[in-house]
Tab-separated table of C-alpha atoms in Angstrom:
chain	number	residue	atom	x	y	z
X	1	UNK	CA	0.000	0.000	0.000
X	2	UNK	CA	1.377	3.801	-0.846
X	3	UNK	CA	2.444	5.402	1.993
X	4	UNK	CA	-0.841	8.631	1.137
X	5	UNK	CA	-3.320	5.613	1.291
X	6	UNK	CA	-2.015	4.013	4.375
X	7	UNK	CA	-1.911	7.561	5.769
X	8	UNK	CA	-5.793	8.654	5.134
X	9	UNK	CA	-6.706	5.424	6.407
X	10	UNK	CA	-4.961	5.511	9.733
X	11	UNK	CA	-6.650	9.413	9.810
X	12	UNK	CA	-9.948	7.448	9.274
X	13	UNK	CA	-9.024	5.036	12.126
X	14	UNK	CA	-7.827	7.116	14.494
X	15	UNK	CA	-10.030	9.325	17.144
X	16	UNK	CA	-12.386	11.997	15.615
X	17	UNK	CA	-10.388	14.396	18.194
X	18	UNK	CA	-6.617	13.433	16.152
X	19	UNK	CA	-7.474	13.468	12.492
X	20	UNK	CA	-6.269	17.423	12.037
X	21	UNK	CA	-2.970	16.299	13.592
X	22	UNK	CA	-1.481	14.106	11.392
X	23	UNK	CA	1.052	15.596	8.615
X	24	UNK	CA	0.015	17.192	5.995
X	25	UNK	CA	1.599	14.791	3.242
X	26	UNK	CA	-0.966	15.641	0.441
X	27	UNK	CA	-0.008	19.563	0.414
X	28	UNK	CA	3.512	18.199	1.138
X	29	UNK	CA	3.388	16.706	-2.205
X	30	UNK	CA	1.824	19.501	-3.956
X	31	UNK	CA	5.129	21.943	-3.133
X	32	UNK	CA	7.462	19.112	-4.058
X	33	UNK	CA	5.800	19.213	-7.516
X	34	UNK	CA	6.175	22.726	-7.263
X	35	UNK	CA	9.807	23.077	-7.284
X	36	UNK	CA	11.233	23.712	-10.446
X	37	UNK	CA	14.043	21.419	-11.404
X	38	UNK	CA	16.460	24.275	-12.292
X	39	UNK	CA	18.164	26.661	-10.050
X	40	UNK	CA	16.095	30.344	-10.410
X	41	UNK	CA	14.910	32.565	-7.218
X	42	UNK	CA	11.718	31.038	-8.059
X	43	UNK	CA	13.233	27.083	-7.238
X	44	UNK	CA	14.761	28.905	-3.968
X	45	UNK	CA	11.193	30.455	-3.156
X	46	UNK	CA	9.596	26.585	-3.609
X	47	UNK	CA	12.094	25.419	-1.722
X	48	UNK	CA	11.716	27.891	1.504
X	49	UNK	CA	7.772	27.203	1.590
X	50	UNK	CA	8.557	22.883	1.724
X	51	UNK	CA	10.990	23.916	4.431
X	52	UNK	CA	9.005	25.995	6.407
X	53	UNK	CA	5.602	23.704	6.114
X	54	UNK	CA	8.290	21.241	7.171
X	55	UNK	CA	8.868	22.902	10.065
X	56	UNK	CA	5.570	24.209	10.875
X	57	UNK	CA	4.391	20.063	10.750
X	58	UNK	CA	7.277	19.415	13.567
X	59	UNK	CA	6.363	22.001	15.603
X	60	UNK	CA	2.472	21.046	15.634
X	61	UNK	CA	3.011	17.077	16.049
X	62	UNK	CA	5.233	17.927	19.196
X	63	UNK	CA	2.859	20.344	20.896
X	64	UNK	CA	0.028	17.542	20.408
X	65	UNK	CA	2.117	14.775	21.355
X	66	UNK	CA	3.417	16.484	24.465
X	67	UNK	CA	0.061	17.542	25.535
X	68	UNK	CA	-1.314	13.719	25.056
X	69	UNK	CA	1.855	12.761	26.983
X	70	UNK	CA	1.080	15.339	30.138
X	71	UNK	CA	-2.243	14.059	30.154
X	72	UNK	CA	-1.450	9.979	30.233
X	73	UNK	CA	1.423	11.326	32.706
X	74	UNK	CA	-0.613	12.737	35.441
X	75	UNK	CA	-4.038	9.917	34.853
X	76	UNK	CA	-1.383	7.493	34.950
X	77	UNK	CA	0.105	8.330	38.004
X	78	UNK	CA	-1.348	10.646	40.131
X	79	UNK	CA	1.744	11.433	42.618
X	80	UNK	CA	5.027	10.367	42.487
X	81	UNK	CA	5.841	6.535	44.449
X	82	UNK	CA	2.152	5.990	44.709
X	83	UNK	CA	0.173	3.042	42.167
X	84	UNK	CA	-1.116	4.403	39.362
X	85	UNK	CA	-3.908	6.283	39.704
X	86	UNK	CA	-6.457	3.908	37.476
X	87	UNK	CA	-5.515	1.262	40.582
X	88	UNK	CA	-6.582	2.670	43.121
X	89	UNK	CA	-7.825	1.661	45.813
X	90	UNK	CA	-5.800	-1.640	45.702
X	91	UNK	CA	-2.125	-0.423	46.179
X	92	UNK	CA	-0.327	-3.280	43.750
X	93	UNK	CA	-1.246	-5.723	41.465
X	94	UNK	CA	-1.018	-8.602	43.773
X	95	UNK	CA	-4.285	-6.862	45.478
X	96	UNK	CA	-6.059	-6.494	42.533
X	97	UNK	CA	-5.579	-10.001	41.252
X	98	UNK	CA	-7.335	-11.118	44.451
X	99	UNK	CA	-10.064	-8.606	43.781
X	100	UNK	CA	-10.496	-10.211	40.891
X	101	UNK	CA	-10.759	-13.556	41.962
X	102	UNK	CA	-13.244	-13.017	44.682
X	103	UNK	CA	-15.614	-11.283	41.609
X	104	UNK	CA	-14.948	-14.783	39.925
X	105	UNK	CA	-16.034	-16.603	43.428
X	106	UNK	CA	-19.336	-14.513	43.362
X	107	UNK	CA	-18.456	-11.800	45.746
X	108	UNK	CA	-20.616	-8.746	44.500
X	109	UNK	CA	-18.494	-5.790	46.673
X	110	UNK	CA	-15.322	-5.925	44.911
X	111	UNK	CA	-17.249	-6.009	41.117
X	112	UNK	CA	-17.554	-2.084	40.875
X	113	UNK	CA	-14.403	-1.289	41.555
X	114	UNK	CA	-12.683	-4.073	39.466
X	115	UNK	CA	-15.092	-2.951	36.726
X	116	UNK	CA	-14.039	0.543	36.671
X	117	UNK	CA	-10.052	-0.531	36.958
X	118	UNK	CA	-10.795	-2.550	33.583
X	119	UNK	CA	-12.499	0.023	31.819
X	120	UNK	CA	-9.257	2.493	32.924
X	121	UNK	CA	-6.742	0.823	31.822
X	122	UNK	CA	-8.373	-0.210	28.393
X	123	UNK	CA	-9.192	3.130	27.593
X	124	UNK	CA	-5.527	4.531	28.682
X	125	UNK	CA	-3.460	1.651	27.151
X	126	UNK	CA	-5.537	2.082	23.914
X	127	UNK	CA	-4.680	5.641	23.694
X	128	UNK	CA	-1.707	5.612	25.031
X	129	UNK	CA	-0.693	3.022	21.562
X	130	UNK	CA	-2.411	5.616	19.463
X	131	UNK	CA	0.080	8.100	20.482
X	132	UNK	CA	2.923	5.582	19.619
X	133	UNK	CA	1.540	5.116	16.361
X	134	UNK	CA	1.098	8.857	16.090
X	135	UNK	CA	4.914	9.330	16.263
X	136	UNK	CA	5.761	6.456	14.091
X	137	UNK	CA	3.424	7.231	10.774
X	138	UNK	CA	4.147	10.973	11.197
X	139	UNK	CA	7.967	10.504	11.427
X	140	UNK	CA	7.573	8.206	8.740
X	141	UNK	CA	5.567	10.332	6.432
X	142	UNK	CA	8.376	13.169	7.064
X	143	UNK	CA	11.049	10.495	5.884
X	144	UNK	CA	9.344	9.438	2.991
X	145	UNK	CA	7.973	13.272	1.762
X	146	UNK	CA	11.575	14.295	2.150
X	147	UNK	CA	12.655	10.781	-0.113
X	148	UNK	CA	10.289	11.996	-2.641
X	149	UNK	CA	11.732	15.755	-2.412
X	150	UNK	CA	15.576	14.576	-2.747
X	151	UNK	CA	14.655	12.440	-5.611
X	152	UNK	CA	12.416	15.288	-7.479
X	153	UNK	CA	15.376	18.081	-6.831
X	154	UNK	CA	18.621	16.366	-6.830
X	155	UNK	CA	18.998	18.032	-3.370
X	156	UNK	CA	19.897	16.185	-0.344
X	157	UNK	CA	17.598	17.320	2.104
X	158	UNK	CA	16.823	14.187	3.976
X	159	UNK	CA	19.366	13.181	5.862
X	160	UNK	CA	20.083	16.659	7.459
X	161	UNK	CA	16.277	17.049	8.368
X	162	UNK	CA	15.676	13.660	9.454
X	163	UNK	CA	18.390	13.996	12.127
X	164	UNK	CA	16.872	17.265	13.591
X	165	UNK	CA	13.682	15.159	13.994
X	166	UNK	CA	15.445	11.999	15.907
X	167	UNK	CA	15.698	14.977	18.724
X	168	UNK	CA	12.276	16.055	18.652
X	169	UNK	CA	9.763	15.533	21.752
X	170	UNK	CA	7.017	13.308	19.342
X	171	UNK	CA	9.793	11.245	17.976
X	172	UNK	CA	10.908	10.536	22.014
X	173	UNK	CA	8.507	7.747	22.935
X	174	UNK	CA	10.314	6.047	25.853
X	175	UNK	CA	8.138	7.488	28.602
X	176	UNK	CA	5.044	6.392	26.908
X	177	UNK	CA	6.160	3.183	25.896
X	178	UNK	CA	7.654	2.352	29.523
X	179	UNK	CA	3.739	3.616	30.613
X	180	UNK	CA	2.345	1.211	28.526
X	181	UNK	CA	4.381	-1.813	29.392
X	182	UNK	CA	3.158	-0.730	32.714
X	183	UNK	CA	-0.848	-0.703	31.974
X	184	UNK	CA	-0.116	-4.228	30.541
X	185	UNK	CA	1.164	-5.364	33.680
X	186	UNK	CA	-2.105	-4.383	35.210
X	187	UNK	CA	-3.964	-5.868	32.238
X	188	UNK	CA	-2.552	-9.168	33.368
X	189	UNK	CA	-3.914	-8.859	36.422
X	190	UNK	CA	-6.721	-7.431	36.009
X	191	UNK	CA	-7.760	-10.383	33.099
X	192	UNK	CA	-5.726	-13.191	33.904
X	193	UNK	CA	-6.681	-13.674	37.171
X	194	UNK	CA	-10.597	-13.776	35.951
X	195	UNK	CA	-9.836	-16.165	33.302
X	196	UNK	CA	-6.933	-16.314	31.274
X	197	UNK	CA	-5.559	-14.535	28.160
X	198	UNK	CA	-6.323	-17.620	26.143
X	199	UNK	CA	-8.513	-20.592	25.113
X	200	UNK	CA	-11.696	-21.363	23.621
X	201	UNK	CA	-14.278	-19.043	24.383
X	202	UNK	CA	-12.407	-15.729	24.826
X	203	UNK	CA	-14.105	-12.537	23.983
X	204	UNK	CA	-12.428	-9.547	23.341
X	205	UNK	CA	-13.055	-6.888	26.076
X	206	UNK	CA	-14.211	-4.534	23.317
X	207	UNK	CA	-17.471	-6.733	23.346
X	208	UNK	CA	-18.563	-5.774	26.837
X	209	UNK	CA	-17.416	-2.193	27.061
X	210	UNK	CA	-19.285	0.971	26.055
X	211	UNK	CA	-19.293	1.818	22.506
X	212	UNK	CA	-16.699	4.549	23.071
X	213	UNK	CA	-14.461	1.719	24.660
X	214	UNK	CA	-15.377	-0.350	21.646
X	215	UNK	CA	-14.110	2.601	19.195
X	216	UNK	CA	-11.078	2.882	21.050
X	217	UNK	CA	-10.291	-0.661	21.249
X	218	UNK	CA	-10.644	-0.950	17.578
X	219	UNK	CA	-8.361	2.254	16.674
X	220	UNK	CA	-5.854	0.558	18.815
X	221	UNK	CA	-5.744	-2.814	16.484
X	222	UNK	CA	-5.576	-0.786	13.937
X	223	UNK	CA	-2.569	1.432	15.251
X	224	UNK	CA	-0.823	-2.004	15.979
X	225	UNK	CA	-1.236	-3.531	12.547
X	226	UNK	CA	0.048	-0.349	10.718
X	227	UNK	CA	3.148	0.151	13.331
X	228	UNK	CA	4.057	-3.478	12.960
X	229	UNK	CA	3.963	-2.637	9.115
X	230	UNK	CA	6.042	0.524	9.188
X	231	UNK	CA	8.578	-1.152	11.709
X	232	UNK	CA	8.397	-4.369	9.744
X	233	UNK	CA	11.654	-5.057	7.171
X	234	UNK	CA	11.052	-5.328	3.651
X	235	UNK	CA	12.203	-3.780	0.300
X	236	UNK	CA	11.628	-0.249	1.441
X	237	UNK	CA	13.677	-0.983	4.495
X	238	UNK	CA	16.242	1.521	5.057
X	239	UNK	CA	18.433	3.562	7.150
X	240	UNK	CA	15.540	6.232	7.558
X	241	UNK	CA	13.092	3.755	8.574
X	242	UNK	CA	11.653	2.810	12.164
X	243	UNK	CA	13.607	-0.370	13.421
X	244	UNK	CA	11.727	-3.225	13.948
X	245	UNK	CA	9.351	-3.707	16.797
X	246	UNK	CA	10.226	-5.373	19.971
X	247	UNK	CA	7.931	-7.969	20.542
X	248	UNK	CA	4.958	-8.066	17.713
X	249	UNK	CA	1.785	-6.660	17.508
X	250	UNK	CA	0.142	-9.921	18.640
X	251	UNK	CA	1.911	-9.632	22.246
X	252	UNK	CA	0.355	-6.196	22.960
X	253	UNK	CA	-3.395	-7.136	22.287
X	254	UNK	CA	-3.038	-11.040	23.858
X	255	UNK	CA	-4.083	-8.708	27.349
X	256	UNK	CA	-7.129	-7.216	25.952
X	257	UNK	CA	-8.704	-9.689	24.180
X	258	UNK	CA	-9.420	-12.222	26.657
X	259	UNK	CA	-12.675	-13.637	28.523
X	260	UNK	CA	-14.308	-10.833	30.598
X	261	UNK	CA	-15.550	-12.478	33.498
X	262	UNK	CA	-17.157	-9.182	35.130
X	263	UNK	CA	-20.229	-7.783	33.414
X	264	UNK	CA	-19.496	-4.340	32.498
């Protein structure tokens, strides 16, 4: 799939809220076409308007991504050395695994709260992936605009730009990656403890949350699939391209799509 259609459809996937965030790759495109192929003040003028929508792009996926980030920061955790806020009241996940297990046994006290931790940390972890896959299809729209600029000019634009971005706060993803290790942790024991992540039978939590949760749940496959594709090796591999995932797509939703036994 080109990298424009793979791009409007991950716009179509993601949250209503998001889809004026992603880069502009279709007026991107435009200007390359733009530029004329030999050297006049009108080339230089072409050139300064890519650059500058360029930069203007940068600037407006980091303010978005760091506001997302503050946001999953402080729901996440609400002080610092205390269990994530979403947890609460149970202070670790050995707690809330037994909370879970006396639902299982029938005991009707713990259900609300156990309820409301599930529905938490679906909702955060699912965002919390969109952002990830935010970063990666925007950084790799930049890379791939700026392939199709080099190529068009004879310039060598890339490499020089693409290095600016490795330092940029959306291309830094480690906090939000370590947070989402962390709601998986809870999503083991939150789930597992109910019923397993596996086996005949399982139904996907989407199917017994609120049809927000459901949206979210299904933007979140979708982010996976496409970030396994873009991190994935293949022809268009390259030295601008995301490295590989750590542990496929397939490990992050076994947590999530497991046997709800809570009623939501």
């Amino acid at each position: 799939m080109k990298f424009g259609k793979r791009l409007k459809k991950q716009v179509e996937e993601s949250l209503p809220e998001w889809r004026d965030k992603f880069l502009a790759y279709k007026r991107l495109k435009r200007l390359v076409r733009l530029v004329p192929s030999s050297s006049s003040p009108r080339r230089r003028a072409a050139e300064a308007a890519f650059v500058r929508l360029l930069d203007g792009e940068v600037d407006r996926f980091n303010a978005f991504f760091l506001e997302q980030e503050e946001d999953f920061v402080i729901r996440h955790r609400a002080r610092p050395g205390s269990p994530p806020a979403w947890l609460l009241p149970y202070e670790t996940q050995f707690e809330l695994q037994e909370a879970v297990k006396k639902v299982a046994a029938g005991d009707r006290e713990a259900a609300a709260e156990v309820r409301r931790v599930r529905r938490e940390v679906v909702d955060l972890h699912g965002k919390m992936v969109l952002l990830l896959n935010y970063s990666a299809i925007n950084y790799t729209g930049l890379a791939k605009i700026l392939k199709k600029y080099d190529k068009c000019t004879g310039r060598l634009l890339r490499q020089p730009f693409i290095e600016k971005v490795l330092g940029q706060p959306f291309f830094a993803t480690e906090l939000i990656s370590r947070l989402v290790r962390e709601c998986e942790a809870t999503m083991e024991a939150v789930f597992e403890a109910g019923g397993g992540c596996s086996g005949a039978g399982a139904t996907p939590v989407a199917a017994a949350a609120t049809t927000e949760q459901q949206g979210i749940f299904r933007n979140t496959v979708a982010a996976l699939v496409t970030m396994g594709e873009l991190r994935s090796g293949s022809s268009t591999y390259g030295h601008f391209s995301l490295p590989p995932m750590a542990s496929p797509e397939s490990d992050l939703l076994r947590c999530v799509q497991v046997a709800d036994p809570v009623p939501i």
